Short mmCIF file of C-alpha atoms and ligand atoms in Angstrom, two decimals:
data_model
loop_
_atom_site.label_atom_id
_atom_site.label_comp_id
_atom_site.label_asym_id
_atom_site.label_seq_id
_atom_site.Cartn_x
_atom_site.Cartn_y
_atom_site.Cartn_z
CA UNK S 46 32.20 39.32 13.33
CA UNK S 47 33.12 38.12 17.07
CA UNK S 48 32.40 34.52 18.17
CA UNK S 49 29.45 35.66 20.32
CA UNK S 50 27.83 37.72 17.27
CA UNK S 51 28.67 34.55 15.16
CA UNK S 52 26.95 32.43 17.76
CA UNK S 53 23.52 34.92 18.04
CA UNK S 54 23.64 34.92 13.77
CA UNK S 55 23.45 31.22 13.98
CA UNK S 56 20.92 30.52 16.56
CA UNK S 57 18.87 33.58 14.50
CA UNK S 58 19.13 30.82 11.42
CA UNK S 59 18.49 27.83 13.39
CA UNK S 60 15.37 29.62 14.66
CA UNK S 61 14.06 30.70 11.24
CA UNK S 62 14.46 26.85 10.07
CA UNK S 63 12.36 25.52 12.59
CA UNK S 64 9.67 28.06 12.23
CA UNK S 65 9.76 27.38 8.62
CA UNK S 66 10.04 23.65 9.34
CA UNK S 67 6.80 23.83 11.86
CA UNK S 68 5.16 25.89 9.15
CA UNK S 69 5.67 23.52 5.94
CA UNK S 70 4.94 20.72 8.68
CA UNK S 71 1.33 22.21 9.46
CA UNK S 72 0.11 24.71 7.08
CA UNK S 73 1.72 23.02 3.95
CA UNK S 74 -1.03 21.93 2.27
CA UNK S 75 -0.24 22.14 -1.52
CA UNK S 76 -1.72 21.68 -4.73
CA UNK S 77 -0.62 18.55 -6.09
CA UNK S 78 -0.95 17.73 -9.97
CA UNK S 79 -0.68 14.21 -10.84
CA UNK S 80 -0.72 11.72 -14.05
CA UNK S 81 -1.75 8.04 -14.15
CA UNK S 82 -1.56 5.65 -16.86
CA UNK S 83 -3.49 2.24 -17.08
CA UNK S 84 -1.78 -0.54 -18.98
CA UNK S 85 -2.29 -4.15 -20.05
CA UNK S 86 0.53 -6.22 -18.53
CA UNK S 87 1.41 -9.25 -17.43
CA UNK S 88 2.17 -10.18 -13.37
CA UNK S 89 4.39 -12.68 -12.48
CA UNK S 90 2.49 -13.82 -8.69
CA UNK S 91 4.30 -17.01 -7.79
CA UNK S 92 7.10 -19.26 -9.35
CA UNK S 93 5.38 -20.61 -12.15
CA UNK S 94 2.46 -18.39 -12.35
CA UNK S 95 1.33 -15.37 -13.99
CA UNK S 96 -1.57 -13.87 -14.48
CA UNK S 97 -2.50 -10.86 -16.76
CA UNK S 98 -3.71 -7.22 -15.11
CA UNK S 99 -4.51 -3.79 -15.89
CA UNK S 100 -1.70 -2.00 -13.74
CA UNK S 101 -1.74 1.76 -12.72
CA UNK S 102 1.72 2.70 -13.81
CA UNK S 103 1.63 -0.52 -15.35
CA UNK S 104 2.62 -1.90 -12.19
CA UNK S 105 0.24 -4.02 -9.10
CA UNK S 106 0.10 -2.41 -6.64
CA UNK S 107 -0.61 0.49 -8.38
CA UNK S 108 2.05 3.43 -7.04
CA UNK S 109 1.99 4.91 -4.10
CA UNK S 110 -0.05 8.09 -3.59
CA UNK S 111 1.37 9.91 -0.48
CA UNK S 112 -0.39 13.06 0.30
CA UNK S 113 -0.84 15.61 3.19
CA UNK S 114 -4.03 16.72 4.74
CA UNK S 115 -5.41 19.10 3.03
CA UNK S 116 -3.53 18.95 -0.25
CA UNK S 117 -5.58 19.82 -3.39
CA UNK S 118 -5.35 16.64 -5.85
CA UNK S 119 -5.34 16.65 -9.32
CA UNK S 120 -4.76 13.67 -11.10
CA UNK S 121 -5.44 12.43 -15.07
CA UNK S 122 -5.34 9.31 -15.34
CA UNK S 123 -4.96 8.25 -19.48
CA UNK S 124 -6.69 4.78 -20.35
CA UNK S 125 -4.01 2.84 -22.53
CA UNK S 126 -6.24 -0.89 -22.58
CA UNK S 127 -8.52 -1.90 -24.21
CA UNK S 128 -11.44 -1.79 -21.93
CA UNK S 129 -13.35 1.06 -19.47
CA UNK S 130 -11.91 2.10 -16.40
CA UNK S 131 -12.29 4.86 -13.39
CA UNK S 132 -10.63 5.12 -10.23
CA UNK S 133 -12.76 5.64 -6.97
CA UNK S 134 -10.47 6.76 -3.94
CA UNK S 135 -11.73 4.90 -1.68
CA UNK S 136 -12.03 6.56 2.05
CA UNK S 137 -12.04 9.99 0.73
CA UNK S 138 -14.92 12.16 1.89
CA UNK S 139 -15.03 13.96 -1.96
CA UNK S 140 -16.48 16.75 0.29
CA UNK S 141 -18.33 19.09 -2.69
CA UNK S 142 -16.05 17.07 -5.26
CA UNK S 143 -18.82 14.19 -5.59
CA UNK S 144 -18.27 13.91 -9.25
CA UNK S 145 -14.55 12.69 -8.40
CA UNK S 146 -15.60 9.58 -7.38
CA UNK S 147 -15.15 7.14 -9.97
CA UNK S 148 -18.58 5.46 -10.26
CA UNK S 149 -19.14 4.46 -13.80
CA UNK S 150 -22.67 5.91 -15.14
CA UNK S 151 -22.91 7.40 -11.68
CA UNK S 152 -20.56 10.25 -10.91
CA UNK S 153 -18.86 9.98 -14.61
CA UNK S 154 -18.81 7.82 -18.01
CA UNK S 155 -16.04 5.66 -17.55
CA UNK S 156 -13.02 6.12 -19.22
CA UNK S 157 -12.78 4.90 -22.83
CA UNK S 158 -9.38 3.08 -24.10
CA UNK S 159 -7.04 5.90 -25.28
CA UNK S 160 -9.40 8.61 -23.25
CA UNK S 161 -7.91 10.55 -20.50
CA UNK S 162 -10.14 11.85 -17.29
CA UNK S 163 -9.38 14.20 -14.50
CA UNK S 164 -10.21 13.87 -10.85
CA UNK S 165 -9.96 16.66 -8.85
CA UNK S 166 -10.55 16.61 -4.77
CA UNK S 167 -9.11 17.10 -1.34
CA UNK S 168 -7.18 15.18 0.86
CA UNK S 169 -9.63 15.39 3.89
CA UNK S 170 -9.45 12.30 5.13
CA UNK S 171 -6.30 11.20 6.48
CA UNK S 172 -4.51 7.92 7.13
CA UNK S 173 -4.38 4.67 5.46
CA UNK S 174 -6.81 4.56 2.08
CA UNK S 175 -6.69 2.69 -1.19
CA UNK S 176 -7.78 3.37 -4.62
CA UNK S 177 -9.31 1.29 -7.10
CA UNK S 178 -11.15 0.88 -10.79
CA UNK S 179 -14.90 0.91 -10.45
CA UNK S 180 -15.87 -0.30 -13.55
CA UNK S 181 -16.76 -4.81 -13.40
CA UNK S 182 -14.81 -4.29 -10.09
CA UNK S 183 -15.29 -8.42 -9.51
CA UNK S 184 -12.56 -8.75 -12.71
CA UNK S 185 -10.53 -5.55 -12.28
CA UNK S 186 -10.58 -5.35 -8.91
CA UNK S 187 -11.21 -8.74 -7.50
CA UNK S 188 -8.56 -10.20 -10.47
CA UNK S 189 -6.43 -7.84 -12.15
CA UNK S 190 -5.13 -5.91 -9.92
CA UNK S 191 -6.51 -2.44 -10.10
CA UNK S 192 -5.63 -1.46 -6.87
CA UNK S 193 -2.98 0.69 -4.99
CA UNK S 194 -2.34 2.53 -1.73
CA UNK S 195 -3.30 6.29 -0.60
CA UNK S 196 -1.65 7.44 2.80
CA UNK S 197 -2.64 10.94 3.73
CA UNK S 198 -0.68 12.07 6.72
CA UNK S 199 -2.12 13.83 9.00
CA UNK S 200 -1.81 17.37 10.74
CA UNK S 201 -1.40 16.44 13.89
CA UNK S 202 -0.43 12.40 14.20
CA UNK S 203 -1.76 10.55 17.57
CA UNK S 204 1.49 10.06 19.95
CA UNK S 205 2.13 6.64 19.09
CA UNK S 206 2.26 7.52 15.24
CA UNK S 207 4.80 9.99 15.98
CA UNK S 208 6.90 7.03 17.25
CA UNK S 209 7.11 4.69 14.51
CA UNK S 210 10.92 3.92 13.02
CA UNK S 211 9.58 1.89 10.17
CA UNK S 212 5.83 2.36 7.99
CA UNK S 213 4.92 -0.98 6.43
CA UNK S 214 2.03 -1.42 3.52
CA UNK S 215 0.61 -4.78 2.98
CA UNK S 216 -1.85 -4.99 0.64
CA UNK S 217 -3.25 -8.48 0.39
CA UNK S 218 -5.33 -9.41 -2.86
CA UNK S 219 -6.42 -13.27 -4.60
CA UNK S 220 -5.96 -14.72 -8.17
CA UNK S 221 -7.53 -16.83 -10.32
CA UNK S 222 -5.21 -19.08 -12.81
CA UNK S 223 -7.88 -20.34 -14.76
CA UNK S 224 -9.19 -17.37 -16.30
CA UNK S 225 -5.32 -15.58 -16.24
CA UNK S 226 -5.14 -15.07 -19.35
CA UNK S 227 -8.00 -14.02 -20.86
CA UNK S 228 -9.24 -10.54 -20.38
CA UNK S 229 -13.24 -10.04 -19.84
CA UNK S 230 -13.82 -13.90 -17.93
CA UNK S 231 -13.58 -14.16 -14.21
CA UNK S 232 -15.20 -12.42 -11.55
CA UNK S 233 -18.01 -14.77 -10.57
CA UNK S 234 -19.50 -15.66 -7.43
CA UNK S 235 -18.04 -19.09 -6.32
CA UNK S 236 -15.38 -19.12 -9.02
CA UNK S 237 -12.41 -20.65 -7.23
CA UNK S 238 -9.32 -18.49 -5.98
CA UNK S 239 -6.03 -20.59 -6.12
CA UNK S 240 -3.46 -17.80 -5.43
CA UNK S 241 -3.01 -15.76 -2.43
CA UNK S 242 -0.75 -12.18 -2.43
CA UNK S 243 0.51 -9.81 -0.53
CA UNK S 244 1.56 -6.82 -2.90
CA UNK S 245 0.90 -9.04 -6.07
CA UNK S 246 3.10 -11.88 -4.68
CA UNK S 247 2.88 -15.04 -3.34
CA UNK S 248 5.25 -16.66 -0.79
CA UNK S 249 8.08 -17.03 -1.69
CA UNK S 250 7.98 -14.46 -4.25
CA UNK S 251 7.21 -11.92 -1.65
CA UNK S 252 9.81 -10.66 0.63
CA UNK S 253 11.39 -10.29 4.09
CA UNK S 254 10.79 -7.25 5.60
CA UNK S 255 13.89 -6.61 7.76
CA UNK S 256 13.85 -4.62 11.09
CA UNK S 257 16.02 -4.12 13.96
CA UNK S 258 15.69 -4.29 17.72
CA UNK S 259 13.91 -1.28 19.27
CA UNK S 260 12.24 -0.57 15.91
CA UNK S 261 8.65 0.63 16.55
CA UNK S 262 7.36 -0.29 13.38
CA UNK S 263 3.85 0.52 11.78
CA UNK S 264 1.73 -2.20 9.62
CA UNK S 265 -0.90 -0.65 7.14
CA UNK S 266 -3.42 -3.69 6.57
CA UNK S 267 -4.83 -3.39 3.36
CA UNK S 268 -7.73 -6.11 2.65
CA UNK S 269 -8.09 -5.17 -1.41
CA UNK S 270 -9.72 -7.93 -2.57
CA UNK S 271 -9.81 -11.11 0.04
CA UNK S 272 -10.69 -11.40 3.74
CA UNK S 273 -7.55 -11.60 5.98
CA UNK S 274 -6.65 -12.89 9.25
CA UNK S 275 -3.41 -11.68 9.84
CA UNK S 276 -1.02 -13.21 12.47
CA UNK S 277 2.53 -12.16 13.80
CA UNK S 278 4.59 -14.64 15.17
CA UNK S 279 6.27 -13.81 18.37
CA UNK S 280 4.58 -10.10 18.85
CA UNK S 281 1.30 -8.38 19.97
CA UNK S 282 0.13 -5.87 17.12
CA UNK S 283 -1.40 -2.97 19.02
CA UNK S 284 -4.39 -2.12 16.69
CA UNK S 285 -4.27 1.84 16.12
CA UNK S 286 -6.55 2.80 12.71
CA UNK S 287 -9.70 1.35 11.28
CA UNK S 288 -9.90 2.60 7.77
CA UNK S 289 -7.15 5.44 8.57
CA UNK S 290 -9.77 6.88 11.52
CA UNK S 291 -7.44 6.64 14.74
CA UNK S 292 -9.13 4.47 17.51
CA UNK S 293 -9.90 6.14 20.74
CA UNK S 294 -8.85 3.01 22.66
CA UNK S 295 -6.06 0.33 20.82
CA UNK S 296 -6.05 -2.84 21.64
CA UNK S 297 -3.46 -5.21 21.43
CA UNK S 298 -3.92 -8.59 19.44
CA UNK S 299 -2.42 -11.16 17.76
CA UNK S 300 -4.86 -12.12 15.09
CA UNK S 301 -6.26 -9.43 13.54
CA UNK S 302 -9.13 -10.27 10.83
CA UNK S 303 -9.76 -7.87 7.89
CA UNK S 304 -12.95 -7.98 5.35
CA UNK S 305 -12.54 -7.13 2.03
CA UNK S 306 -11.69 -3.40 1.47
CA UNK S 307 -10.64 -2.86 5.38
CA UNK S 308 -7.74 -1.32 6.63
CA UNK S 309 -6.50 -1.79 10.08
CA UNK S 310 -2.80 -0.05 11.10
CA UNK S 311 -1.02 -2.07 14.06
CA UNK S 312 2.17 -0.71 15.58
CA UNK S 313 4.61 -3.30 17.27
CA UNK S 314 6.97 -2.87 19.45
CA UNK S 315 10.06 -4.86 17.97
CA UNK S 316 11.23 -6.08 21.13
CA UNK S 317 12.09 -9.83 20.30
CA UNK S 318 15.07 -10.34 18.03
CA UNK S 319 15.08 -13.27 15.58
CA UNK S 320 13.26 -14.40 12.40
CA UNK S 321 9.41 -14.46 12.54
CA UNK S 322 6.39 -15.62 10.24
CA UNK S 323 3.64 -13.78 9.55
CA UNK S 324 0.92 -15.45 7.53
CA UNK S 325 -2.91 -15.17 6.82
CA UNK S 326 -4.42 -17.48 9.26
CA UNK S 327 -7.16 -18.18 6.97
CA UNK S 328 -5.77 -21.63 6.51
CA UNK S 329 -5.80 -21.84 2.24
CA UNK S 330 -4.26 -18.36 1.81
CA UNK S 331 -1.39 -20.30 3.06
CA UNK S 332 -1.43 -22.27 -0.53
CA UNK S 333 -0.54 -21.43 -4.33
CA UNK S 334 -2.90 -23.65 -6.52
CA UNK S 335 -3.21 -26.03 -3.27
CA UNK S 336 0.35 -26.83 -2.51
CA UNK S 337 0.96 -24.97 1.21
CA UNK S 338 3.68 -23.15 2.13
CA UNK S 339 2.89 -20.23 -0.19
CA UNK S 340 -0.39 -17.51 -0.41
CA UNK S 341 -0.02 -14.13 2.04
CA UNK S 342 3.02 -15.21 3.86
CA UNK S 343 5.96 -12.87 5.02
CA UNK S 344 8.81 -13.33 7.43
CA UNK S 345 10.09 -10.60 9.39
CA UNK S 346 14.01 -10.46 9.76
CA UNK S 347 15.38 -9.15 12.79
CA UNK S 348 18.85 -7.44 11.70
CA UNK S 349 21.80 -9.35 12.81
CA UNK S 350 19.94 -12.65 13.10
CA UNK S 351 21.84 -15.82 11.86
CA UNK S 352 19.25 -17.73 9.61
CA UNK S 353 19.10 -21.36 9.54
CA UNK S 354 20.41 -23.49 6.49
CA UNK S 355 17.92 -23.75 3.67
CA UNK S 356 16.22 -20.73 5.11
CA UNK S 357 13.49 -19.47 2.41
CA UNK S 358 15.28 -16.59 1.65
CA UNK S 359 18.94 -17.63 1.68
CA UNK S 360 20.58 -16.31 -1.57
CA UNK S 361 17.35 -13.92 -2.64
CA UNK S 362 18.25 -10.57 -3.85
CA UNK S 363 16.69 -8.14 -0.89
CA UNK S 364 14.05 -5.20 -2.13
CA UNK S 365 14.22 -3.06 0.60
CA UNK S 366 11.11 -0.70 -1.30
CA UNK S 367 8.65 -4.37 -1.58
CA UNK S 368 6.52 -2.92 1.57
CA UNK S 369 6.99 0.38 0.16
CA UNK S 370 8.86 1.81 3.48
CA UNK S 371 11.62 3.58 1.36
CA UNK S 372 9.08 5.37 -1.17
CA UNK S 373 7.14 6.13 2.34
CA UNK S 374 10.17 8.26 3.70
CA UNK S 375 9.95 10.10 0.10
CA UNK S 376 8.18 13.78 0.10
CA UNK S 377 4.95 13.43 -1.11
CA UNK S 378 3.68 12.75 -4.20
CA UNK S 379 3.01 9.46 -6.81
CA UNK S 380 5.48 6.81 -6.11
CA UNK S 381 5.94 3.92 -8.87
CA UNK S 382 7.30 0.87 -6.95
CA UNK S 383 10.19 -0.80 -9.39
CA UNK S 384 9.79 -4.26 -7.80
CA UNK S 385 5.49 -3.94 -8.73
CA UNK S 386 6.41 -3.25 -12.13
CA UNK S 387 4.99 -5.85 -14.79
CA UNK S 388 5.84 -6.93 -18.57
CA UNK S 389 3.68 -4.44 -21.00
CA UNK S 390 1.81 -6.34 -23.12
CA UNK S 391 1.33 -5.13 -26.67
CU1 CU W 722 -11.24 -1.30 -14.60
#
């Protein structure tokens, strides 16, 4: 074979991979067959202070469900506790697939300790969604951490999604240390909430979440079980999603509040090198048990920044998968998170 046949045979190739990458990328929808376990297990939220859960994959968050439009879902999920559970996705349109819900005595009979139940639906409604238990949702939800994140990307992504470098999930949830470890108490209206999380942890327990200059990084604001006003230091968020439905207009912002059960997405332009807070500017989420400088609090490292001494972090192991931005860039599927992952109880 001569260079220029050599040359034609390899731009022949290079074609057929892109037309088979442009056709995985938009007609890929697969089925996708999943399995969930529930277990009783212990959290450790912030120095000093843990609190017992029900975790998906025995782990809060729950994994990481990252699915395409249009996939067809099938997950069991196998009840190893002691009490009922379902999961409702919560977002999803369940278009002819009502009985996937996850409303106890509603859409099915919850699911019994050492019972298994399927849900079966498509992913039809894209972007940033969560899934949780629907059974005494003020404890399992609201306490115990039965809740995780569902990302369904989209066919055709707006033209700032397309530009993001990093994807970023903060889920940000409350605790109660009085009833922590006692299954079945907890859960009533103006019971007091002494610990604040993001993805089960308090500051400093949580971690940095490192970037680097020119980064165009992507937030997914996940409300699960507190209001939030979230605040970065330093940056305006442009606001892109509300409850994974792209916004015609985004606005930028620098405080942007979340009720309980909201998502918002910002995307920042990280154009301002050096070590910033973020923090929940709801003034005691900024507290464990009272004492401040704790609650939803993150700091975001700009690579190549010299920290000061006694910085919060100095000497803490880094877990580059605690906002889930690794297991993001994985293909799609259920991700367990190893840094979520709490002590089985027996
Ligand atoms: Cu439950």
């Amino acid at each position: 074979m001569n260079e220029r046949d050599r040359t034609a045979q390899y731009l022949g190739q290079l074609m057929l991979a892109s037309t088979l990458t442009l056709f995985s990328l938009h007609s890929s929808a697969e089925h996708v067959s999943l399995e969930m376990t529930i277990e009783e297990i212990e959290v450790e939220v912030a120095p000093g202070f843990k609190s017992k859960a029900f975790g998906f994959n025995g782990q809060v968050p729950g994994p990481l469900y990252h699915l395409k439009e249009g996939d067809d879902v099938e997950v069991t999920v196998s009840n190893f506790t002691t009490l009922t559970h379902t999961v409702h996705w919560h977002g999803m349109y369940q278009t002819g697939t009502w009985e996937s819900d996850g409303v106890p005595h509603v859409t099915q009979h919850p699911i019994e300790p050492g019972e298994s139940h399927t849900y079966r639906f498509t992913a039809d409604k894209t972007g940033t969604l969560w899934y949780h238990c629907h059974v005494n949702v003020s404890e399992h939800v609201g306490l115990r951490g039965m809740w995780g994140p569902l990302i369904v990307d989209p066919k055709e992504p707006t033209p700032i999604e397309q530009r993001v470098t990093k994807d970023a999930i903060l889920m940000f949830s409350g605790w109660n240390s009085e009833v922590a470890d006692t299954y079945g108490e907890g859960g009533h209206p103006g019971e007091v909430i002494n610990y604040f999380s993001i993805n089960g942890k308090s500051f400093p327990t949580t971690q940095p979440l490192r970037v680097k200059e020119g980064d165009v990084l992507r937030l997914r604001l996940i409300a699960a079980t507190i209001p939030v006003a979230f605040h970065l230091h330093g940056h305006d968020m442009l606001v892109t999603h509300k409850d994974g439905l792209p916004l015609p207009n985004p606005y930028p912002a620098d405080v942007v509040p979340l009720a309980p059960g909201e998502r918002i997405d910002v995307i920042v332009e990280m154009n301002n090198p050096g070590i910033w807070m973020t923090h929940d500017h709801i003034e005691h989420h900024t507290t464990n048990n009272g004492k401040e400088h704790g609650g939803s609090m993150l700091v975001v490292e700009y690579e190549g920044i010299e920290t000061i001494e006694g910085y919060d972090f100095e000497g803490v192991d880094y877990e580059p998968d605690f906002y889930m931005s690794e297991s993001l860039k994985q293909p799609s599927g259920l991700h367990d998170i190893e840094a979520f992952k709490g002590e089985l109880l027996e």
